[in-house]
Short mmCIF file of C-alpha atoms in Angstrom, two decimals:
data_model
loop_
_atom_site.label_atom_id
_atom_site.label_comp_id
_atom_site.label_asym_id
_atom_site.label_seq_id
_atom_site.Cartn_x
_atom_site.Cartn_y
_atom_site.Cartn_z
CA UNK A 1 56.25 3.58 -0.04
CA UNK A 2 55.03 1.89 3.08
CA UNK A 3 55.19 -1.64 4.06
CA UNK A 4 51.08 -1.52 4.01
CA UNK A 5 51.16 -0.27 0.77
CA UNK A 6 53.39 -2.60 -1.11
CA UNK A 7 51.25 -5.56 0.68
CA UNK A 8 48.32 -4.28 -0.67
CA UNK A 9 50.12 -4.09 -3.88
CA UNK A 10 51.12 -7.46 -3.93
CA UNK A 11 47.44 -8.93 -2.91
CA UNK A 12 45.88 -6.91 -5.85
CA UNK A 13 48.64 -8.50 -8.18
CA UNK A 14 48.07 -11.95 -6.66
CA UNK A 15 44.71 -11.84 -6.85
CA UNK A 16 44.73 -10.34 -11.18
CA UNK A 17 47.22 -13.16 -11.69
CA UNK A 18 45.01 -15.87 -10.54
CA UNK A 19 42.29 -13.83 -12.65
CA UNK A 20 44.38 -14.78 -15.48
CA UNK A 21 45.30 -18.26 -14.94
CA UNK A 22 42.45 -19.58 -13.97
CA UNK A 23 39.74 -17.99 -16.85
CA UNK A 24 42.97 -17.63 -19.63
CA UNK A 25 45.54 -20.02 -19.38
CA UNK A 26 44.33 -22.94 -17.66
CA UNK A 27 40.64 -22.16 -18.13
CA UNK A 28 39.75 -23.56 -15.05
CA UNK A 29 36.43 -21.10 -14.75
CA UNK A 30 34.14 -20.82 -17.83
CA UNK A 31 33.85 -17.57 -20.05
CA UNK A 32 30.54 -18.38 -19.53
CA UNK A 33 30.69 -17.98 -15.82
CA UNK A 34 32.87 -15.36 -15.16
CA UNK A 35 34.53 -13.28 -17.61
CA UNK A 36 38.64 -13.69 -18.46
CA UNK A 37 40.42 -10.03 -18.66
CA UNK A 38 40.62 -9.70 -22.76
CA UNK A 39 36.77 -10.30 -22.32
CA UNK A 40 36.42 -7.21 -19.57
CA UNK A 41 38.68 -5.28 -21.31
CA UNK A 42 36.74 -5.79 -24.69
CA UNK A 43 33.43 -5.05 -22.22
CA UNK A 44 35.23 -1.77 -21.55
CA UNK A 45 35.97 -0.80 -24.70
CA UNK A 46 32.78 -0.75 -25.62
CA UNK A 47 31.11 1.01 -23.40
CA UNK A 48 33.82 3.67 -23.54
CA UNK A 49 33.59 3.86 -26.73
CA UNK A 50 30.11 2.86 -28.36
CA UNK A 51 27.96 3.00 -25.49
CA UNK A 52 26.34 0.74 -23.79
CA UNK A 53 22.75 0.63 -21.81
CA UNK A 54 21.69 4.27 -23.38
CA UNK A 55 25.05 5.56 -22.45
CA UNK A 56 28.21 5.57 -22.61
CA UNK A 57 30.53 5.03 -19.20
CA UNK A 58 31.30 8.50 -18.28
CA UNK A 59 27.45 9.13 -18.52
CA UNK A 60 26.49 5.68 -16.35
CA UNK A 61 29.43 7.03 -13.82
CA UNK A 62 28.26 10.75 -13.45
CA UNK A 63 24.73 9.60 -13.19
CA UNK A 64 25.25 7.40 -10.59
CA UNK A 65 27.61 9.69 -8.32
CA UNK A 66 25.04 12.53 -8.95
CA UNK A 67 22.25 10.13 -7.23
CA UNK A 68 24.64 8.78 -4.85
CA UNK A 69 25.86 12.34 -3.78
CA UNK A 70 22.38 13.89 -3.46
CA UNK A 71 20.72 10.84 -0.74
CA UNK A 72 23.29 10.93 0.98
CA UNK A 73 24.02 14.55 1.79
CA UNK A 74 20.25 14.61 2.69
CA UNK A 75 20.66 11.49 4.99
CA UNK A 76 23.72 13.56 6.50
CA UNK A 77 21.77 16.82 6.86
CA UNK A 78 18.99 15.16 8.51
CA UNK A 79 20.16 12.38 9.94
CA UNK A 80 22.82 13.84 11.96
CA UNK A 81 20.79 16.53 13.80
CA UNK A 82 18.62 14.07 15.01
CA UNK A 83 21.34 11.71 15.99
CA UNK A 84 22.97 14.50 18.07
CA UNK A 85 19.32 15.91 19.41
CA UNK A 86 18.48 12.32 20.11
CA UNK A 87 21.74 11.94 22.01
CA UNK A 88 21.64 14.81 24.37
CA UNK A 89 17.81 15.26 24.70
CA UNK A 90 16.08 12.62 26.83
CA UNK A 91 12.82 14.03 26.00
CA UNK A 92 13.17 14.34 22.50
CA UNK A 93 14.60 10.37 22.13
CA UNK A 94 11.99 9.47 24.21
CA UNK A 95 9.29 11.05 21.31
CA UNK A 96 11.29 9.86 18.64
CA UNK A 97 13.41 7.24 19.63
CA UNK A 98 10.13 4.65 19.30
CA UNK A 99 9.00 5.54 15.82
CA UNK A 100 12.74 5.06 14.96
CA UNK A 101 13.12 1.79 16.71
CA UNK A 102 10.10 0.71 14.14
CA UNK A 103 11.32 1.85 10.85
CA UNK A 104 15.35 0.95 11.27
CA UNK A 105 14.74 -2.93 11.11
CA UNK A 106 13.24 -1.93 7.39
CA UNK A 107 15.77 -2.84 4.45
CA UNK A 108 16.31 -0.34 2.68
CA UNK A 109 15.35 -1.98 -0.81
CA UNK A 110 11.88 -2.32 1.02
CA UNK A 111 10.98 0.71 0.43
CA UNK A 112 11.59 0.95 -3.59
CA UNK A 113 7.96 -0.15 -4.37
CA UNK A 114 6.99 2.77 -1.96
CA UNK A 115 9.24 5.18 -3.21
CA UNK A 116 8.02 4.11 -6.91
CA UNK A 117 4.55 4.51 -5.67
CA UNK A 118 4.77 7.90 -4.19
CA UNK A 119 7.40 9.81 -6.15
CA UNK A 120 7.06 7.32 -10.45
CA UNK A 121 9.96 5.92 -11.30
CA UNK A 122 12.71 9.36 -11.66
CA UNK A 123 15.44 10.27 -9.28
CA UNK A 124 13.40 11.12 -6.48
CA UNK A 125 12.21 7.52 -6.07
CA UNK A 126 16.11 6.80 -6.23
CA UNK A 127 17.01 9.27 -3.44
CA UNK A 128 14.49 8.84 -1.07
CA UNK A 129 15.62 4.90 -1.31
CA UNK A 130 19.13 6.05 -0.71
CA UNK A 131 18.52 8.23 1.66
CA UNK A 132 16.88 5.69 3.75
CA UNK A 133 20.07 3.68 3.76
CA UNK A 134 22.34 6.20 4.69
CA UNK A 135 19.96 7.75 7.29
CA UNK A 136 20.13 4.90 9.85
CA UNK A 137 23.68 5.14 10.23
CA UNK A 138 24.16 8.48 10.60
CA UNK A 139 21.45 8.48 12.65
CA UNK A 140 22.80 5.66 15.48
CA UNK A 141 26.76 7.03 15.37
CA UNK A 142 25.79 11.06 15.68
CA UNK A 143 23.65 9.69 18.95
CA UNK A 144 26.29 7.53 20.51
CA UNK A 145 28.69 10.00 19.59
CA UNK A 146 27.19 12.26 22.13
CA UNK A 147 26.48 9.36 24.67
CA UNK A 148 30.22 8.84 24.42
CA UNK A 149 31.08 12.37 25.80
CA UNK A 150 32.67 12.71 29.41
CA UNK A 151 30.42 13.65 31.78
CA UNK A 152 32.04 15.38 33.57
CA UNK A 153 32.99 17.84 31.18
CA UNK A 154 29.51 18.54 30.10
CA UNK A 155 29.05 18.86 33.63
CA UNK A 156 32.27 21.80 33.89
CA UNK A 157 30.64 23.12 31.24
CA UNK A 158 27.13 23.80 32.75
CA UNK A 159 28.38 24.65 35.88
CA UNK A 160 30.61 27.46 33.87
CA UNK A 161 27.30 28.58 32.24
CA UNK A 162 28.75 27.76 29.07
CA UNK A 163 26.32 29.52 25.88
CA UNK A 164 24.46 26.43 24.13
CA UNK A 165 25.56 27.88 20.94
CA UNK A 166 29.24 27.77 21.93
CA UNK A 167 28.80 24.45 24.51
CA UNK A 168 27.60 23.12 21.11
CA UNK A 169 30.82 24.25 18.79
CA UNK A 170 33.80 24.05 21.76
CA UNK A 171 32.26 20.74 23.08
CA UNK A 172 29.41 18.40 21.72
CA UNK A 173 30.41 18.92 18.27
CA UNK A 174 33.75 17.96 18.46
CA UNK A 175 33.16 15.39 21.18
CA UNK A 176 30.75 13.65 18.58
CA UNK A 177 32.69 14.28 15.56
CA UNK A 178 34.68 10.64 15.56
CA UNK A 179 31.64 8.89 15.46
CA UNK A 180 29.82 11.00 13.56
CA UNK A 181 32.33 10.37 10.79
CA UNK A 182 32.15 6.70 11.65
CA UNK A 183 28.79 6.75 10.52
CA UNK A 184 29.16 8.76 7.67
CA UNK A 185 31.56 5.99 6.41
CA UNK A 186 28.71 3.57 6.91
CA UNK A 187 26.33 5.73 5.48
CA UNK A 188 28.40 6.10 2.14
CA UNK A 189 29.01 2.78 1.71
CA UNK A 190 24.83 1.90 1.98
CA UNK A 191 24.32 4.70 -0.52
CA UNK A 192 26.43 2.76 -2.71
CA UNK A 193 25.02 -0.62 -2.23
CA UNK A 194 21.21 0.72 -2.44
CA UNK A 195 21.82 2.99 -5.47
CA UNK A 196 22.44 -0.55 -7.53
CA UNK A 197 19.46 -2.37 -6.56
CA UNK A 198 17.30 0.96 -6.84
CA UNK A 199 18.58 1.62 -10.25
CA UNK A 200 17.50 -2.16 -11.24
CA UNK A 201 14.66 -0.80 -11.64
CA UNK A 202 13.14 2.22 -14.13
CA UNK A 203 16.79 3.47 -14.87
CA UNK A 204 17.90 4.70 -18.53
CA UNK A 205 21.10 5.41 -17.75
CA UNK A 206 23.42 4.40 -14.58
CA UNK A 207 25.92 1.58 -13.27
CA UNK A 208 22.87 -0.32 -11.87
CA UNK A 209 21.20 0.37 -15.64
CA UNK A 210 24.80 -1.53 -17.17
CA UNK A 211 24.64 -4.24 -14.53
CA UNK A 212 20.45 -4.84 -15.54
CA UNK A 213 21.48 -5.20 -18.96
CA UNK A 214 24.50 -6.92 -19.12
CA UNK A 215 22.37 -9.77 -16.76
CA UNK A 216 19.59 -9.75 -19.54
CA UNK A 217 21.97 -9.90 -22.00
CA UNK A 218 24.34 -12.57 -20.58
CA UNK A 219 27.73 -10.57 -20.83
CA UNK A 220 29.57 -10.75 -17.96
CA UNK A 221 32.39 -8.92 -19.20
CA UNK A 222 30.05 -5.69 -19.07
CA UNK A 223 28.62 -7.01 -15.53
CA UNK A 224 33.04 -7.28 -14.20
CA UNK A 225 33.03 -3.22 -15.86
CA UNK A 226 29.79 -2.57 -14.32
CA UNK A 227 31.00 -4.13 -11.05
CA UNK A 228 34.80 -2.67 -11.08
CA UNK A 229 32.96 0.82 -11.72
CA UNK A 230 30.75 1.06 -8.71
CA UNK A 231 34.17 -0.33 -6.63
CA UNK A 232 36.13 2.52 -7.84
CA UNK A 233 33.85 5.06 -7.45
CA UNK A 234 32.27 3.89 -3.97
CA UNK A 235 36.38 3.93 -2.88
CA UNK A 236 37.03 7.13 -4.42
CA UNK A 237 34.37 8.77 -2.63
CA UNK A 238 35.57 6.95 0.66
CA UNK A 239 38.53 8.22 0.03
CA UNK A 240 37.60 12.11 -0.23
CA UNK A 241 35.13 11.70 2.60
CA UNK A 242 38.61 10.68 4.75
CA UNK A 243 40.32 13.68 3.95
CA UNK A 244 37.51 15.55 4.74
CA UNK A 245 37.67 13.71 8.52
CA UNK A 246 41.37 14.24 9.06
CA UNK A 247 40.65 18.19 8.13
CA UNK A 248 37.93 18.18 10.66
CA UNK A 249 39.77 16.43 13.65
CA UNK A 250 43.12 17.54 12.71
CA UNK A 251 42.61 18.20 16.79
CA UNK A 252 42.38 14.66 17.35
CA UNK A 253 45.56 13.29 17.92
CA UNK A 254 44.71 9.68 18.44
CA UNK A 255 43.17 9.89 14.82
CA UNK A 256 46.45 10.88 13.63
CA UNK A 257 47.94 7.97 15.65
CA UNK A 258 45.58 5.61 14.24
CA UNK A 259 46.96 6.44 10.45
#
Protein backbone atom coordinates (compact mmCIF):
# COMPACT_ATOMS: atom_id res chain seq x y z
CA UNK A 1 0.00 0.00 0.00
CA UNK A 2 1.45 3.40 -0.68
CA UNK A 3 2.27 6.12 1.65
CA UNK A 4 -0.57 8.29 -0.40
CA UNK A 5 -2.88 5.75 0.12
CA UNK A 6 -2.76 5.06 3.79
CA UNK A 7 -2.92 9.10 4.22
CA UNK A 8 -5.89 9.20 2.44
CA UNK A 9 -7.02 6.41 4.57
CA UNK A 10 -6.39 8.03 7.63
CA UNK A 11 -8.15 11.55 6.53
CA UNK A 12 -11.36 9.58 5.54
CA UNK A 13 -11.20 7.88 9.10
CA UNK A 14 -10.49 11.23 10.77
CA UNK A 15 -12.91 12.92 9.16
CA UNK A 16 -16.06 9.69 9.94
CA UNK A 17 -14.76 9.89 13.50
CA UNK A 18 -15.43 13.47 13.99
CA UNK A 19 -18.81 12.56 12.06
CA UNK A 20 -19.48 10.55 15.04
CA UNK A 21 -18.47 12.58 17.88
CA UNK A 22 -19.71 15.53 17.08
CA UNK A 23 -23.65 14.51 15.85
CA UNK A 24 -23.49 11.05 18.35
CA UNK A 25 -21.58 11.30 21.28
CA UNK A 26 -21.15 14.76 22.16
CA UNK A 27 -23.99 16.06 20.01
CA UNK A 28 -22.35 19.06 19.28
CA UNK A 29 -24.37 19.46 15.69
CA UNK A 30 -28.19 18.95 15.73
CA UNK A 31 -30.00 15.84 14.11
CA UNK A 32 -31.87 18.48 12.90
CA UNK A 33 -29.05 20.05 11.04
CA UNK A 34 -27.07 17.48 9.81
CA UNK A 35 -27.73 13.94 10.10
CA UNK A 36 -25.56 11.48 12.76
CA UNK A 37 -24.48 8.00 10.93
CA UNK A 38 -27.35 5.56 12.58
CA UNK A 39 -29.65 8.32 10.99
CA UNK A 40 -27.85 7.92 7.27
CA UNK A 41 -27.58 4.51 7.65
CA UNK A 42 -31.39 4.17 8.60
CA UNK A 43 -31.82 6.81 5.36
CA UNK A 44 -30.10 4.02 3.44
CA UNK A 45 -31.89 1.34 4.44
CA UNK A 46 -34.73 2.60 3.28
CA UNK A 47 -34.24 3.53 0.17
CA UNK A 48 -32.48 0.22 -0.49
CA UNK A 49 -34.98 -1.43 0.66
CA UNK A 50 -38.54 0.31 0.46
CA UNK A 51 -37.90 2.90 -1.94
CA UNK A 52 -37.77 6.15 -1.75
CA UNK A 53 -38.76 9.24 -4.26
CA UNK A 54 -40.61 6.64 -6.84
CA UNK A 55 -37.64 4.42 -6.61
CA UNK A 56 -35.61 2.58 -5.03
CA UNK A 57 -31.54 3.41 -5.01
CA UNK A 58 -30.32 1.20 -7.68
CA UNK A 59 -33.11 2.80 -9.90
CA UNK A 60 -32.19 6.70 -8.69
CA UNK A 61 -28.33 5.50 -9.43
CA UNK A 62 -28.83 3.92 -12.98
CA UNK A 63 -31.04 6.76 -13.90
CA UNK A 64 -28.79 9.25 -13.13
CA UNK A 65 -25.51 7.63 -14.74
CA UNK A 66 -27.72 6.88 -17.85
CA UNK A 67 -28.35 10.88 -18.12
CA UNK A 68 -25.00 11.66 -17.00
CA UNK A 69 -23.36 9.22 -19.59
CA UNK A 70 -25.48 10.31 -22.57
CA UNK A 71 -24.63 14.63 -22.25
CA UNK A 72 -21.62 14.04 -21.85
CA UNK A 73 -20.51 11.69 -24.60
CA UNK A 74 -22.41 14.21 -26.85
CA UNK A 75 -20.47 17.21 -25.30
CA UNK A 76 -17.27 14.94 -26.07
CA UNK A 77 -18.31 14.08 -29.63
CA UNK A 78 -19.00 17.56 -30.44
CA UNK A 79 -17.17 19.46 -28.39
CA UNK A 80 -13.87 18.08 -29.11
CA UNK A 81 -13.89 18.41 -32.93
CA UNK A 82 -14.49 21.84 -32.65
CA UNK A 83 -11.93 22.38 -29.98
CA UNK A 84 -9.29 20.74 -32.23
CA UNK A 85 -10.78 22.53 -35.64
CA UNK A 86 -10.85 25.70 -33.63
CA UNK A 87 -7.24 25.13 -32.61
CA UNK A 88 -5.56 24.53 -35.87
CA UNK A 89 -7.93 26.54 -38.20
CA UNK A 90 -7.55 30.32 -37.96
CA UNK A 91 -10.37 30.78 -40.23
CA UNK A 92 -12.70 28.57 -38.76
CA UNK A 93 -12.01 30.17 -34.90
CA UNK A 94 -12.27 33.28 -36.39
CA UNK A 95 -16.22 32.25 -37.60
CA UNK A 96 -16.82 30.53 -34.57
CA UNK A 97 -14.67 31.58 -32.00
CA UNK A 98 -17.15 34.91 -31.46
CA UNK A 99 -20.47 33.15 -31.14
CA UNK A 100 -18.56 30.95 -28.61
CA UNK A 101 -17.04 33.77 -26.71
CA UNK A 102 -20.98 34.82 -26.22
CA UNK A 103 -22.56 31.69 -25.04
CA UNK A 104 -19.52 30.27 -22.61
CA UNK A 105 -20.06 33.05 -19.89
CA UNK A 106 -23.81 31.30 -19.72
CA UNK A 107 -24.25 28.97 -16.53
CA UNK A 108 -25.16 26.12 -17.39
CA UNK A 109 -28.39 25.92 -15.07
CA UNK A 110 -29.41 29.01 -17.29
CA UNK A 111 -30.44 27.23 -19.76
CA UNK A 112 -32.97 24.66 -17.87
CA UNK A 113 -36.02 26.99 -18.44
CA UNK A 114 -34.89 26.87 -22.18
CA UNK A 115 -34.27 23.40 -22.38
CA UNK A 116 -37.82 22.86 -20.52
CA UNK A 117 -39.27 25.16 -23.04
CA UNK A 118 -38.02 23.60 -26.15
CA UNK A 119 -37.65 19.89 -25.48
CA UNK A 120 -41.05 19.47 -21.87
CA UNK A 121 -39.71 18.33 -19.04
CA UNK A 122 -38.10 14.38 -20.17
CA UNK A 123 -34.49 13.50 -20.59
CA UNK A 124 -33.81 15.53 -23.46
CA UNK A 125 -34.34 18.75 -21.47
CA UNK A 126 -31.81 16.97 -18.98
CA UNK A 127 -29.14 16.30 -21.65
CA UNK A 128 -29.11 19.21 -23.58
CA UNK A 129 -28.54 21.03 -19.95
CA UNK A 130 -25.71 18.64 -19.40
CA UNK A 131 -24.38 18.79 -22.38
CA UNK A 132 -23.97 22.43 -22.17
CA UNK A 133 -21.80 21.98 -19.12
CA UNK A 134 -19.57 19.56 -20.34
CA UNK A 135 -19.27 21.22 -23.81
CA UNK A 136 -17.29 24.30 -22.69
CA UNK A 137 -14.60 22.37 -21.34
CA UNK A 138 -13.99 20.13 -23.81
CA UNK A 139 -14.32 22.69 -26.01
CA UNK A 140 -11.34 25.25 -24.46
CA UNK A 141 -8.72 22.10 -23.56
CA UNK A 142 -9.14 20.17 -27.21
CA UNK A 143 -8.20 23.95 -28.64
CA UNK A 144 -5.27 24.69 -26.42
CA UNK A 145 -4.31 21.28 -26.74
CA UNK A 146 -3.45 21.95 -30.30
CA UNK A 147 -2.08 25.55 -29.55
CA UNK A 148 0.28 23.69 -27.25
CA UNK A 149 1.88 21.63 -30.13
CA UNK A 150 5.62 22.39 -31.20
CA UNK A 151 5.82 24.25 -34.04
CA UNK A 152 8.25 23.15 -35.37
CA UNK A 153 7.15 19.79 -35.73
CA UNK A 154 4.00 20.70 -37.45
CA UNK A 155 6.28 22.58 -39.47
CA UNK A 156 8.67 19.01 -40.27
CA UNK A 157 5.62 17.68 -40.89
CA UNK A 158 4.35 19.97 -43.75
CA UNK A 159 7.49 20.35 -45.18
CA UNK A 160 7.55 16.24 -45.35
CA UNK A 161 4.11 16.50 -47.08
CA UNK A 162 2.76 14.59 -44.36
CA UNK A 163 -1.21 13.14 -45.46
CA UNK A 164 -3.78 15.27 -43.23
CA UNK A 165 -5.36 12.07 -42.40
CA UNK A 166 -2.14 10.61 -40.99
CA UNK A 167 -0.56 14.36 -39.82
CA UNK A 168 -3.88 14.13 -37.89
CA UNK A 169 -3.38 10.41 -36.18
CA UNK A 170 0.82 10.41 -35.90
CA UNK A 171 0.73 14.11 -34.71
CA UNK A 172 -2.22 16.51 -33.70
CA UNK A 173 -4.06 13.83 -32.10
CA UNK A 174 -1.66 12.71 -29.85
CA UNK A 175 -0.08 16.11 -29.38
CA UNK A 176 -3.62 17.24 -28.08
CA UNK A 177 -4.52 14.18 -26.29
CA UNK A 178 -3.19 15.45 -22.58
CA UNK A 179 -5.33 18.23 -22.66
CA UNK A 180 -7.96 16.88 -24.30
CA UNK A 181 -8.29 14.46 -21.39
CA UNK A 182 -7.79 17.40 -19.08
CA UNK A 183 -10.90 18.64 -20.23
CA UNK A 184 -12.74 15.65 -20.33
CA UNK A 185 -12.04 15.47 -16.51
CA UNK A 186 -13.62 18.89 -16.27
CA UNK A 187 -16.28 18.06 -18.42
CA UNK A 188 -17.32 14.94 -16.24
CA UNK A 189 -17.24 16.54 -13.23
CA UNK A 190 -19.88 19.58 -14.69
CA UNK A 191 -22.05 16.74 -15.96
CA UNK A 192 -22.23 15.71 -12.51
CA UNK A 193 -22.85 18.93 -10.84
CA UNK A 194 -25.59 20.06 -13.59
CA UNK A 195 -27.39 16.68 -13.68
CA UNK A 196 -28.49 17.57 -9.79
CA UNK A 197 -29.81 20.91 -10.28
CA UNK A 198 -31.47 19.80 -13.71
CA UNK A 199 -33.10 16.89 -12.10
CA UNK A 200 -34.59 19.44 -9.31
CA UNK A 201 -36.80 19.92 -11.53
CA UNK A 202 -39.65 17.51 -13.45
CA UNK A 203 -37.70 14.29 -12.33
CA UNK A 204 -39.63 10.98 -11.11
CA UNK A 205 -36.87 9.14 -10.47
CA UNK A 206 -32.98 10.15 -9.98
CA UNK A 207 -30.33 11.28 -7.21
CA UNK A 208 -31.38 14.94 -7.86
CA UNK A 209 -35.28 13.46 -7.52
CA UNK A 210 -33.96 11.91 -3.67
CA UNK A 211 -32.14 15.13 -2.86
CA UNK A 212 -35.74 17.32 -3.97
CA UNK A 213 -37.55 15.22 -1.70
CA UNK A 214 -35.62 14.58 1.12
CA UNK A 215 -35.36 18.84 1.23
CA UNK A 216 -39.28 18.93 1.11
CA UNK A 217 -39.47 16.43 3.45
CA UNK A 218 -36.83 17.59 5.98
CA UNK A 219 -34.70 14.28 6.20
CA UNK A 220 -31.34 14.86 5.96
CA UNK A 221 -30.33 11.46 6.47
CA UNK A 222 -31.81 10.73 2.83
CA UNK A 223 -30.19 14.21 1.60
CA UNK A 224 -26.21 12.62 3.34
CA UNK A 225 -27.41 9.13 0.98
CA UNK A 226 -28.49 11.30 -1.75
CA UNK A 227 -25.28 13.33 -1.42
CA UNK A 228 -22.71 10.26 -0.70
CA UNK A 229 -24.41 8.68 -3.94
CA UNK A 230 -23.71 11.30 -6.51
CA UNK A 231 -19.86 11.39 -4.73
CA UNK A 232 -19.41 7.82 -5.42
CA UNK A 233 -20.66 7.63 -8.61
CA UNK A 234 -19.18 11.07 -10.02
CA UNK A 235 -15.59 9.33 -8.55
CA UNK A 236 -16.26 6.09 -9.99
CA UNK A 237 -16.75 7.42 -13.30
CA UNK A 238 -13.53 9.65 -12.79
CA UNK A 239 -11.97 6.85 -12.06
CA UNK A 240 -12.78 4.70 -15.34
CA UNK A 241 -12.39 7.80 -17.46
CA UNK A 242 -8.45 7.65 -15.96
CA UNK A 243 -7.86 4.33 -17.06
CA UNK A 244 -9.19 5.09 -20.18
CA UNK A 245 -6.31 8.15 -20.36
CA UNK A 246 -3.39 6.03 -19.23
CA UNK A 247 -4.54 3.38 -22.17
CA UNK A 248 -4.54 6.21 -24.58
CA UNK A 249 -1.10 7.87 -23.68
CA UNK A 250 0.49 4.81 -22.51
CA UNK A 251 3.14 6.77 -25.05
CA UNK A 252 3.38 9.48 -22.72
CA UNK A 253 5.95 8.91 -20.41
CA UNK A 254 5.73 12.00 -18.30
CA UNK A 255 2.04 10.85 -17.61
CA UNK A 256 3.40 7.77 -16.26
CA UNK A 257 5.88 9.88 -14.23
CA UNK A 258 3.22 12.00 -12.94
CA UNK A 259 1.39 8.73 -11.25
Amino acid sequence: MSRKTVIGSATIFAVLALWFLLTSVTQVISPGRFPSPSDTWLAFVQITGKGYANGVLTEHILRSVMLVTLGFLVAVCTGVPLGLLMGWSRRAEALINPVFLIIRPIPPLAWIPLAILWLGLGDMAKIMVIWFAAFVPSVINAYAGVRSLDRTLIEAAQMLGTPMLTFMREILLPGASPMIFTGLRLSLQASWTTLVAAELVGAMTGLGRVLNAAQQDLYPGMILVGMIAVTLCGWLMTVALGIAERYALAWNTAAKALD
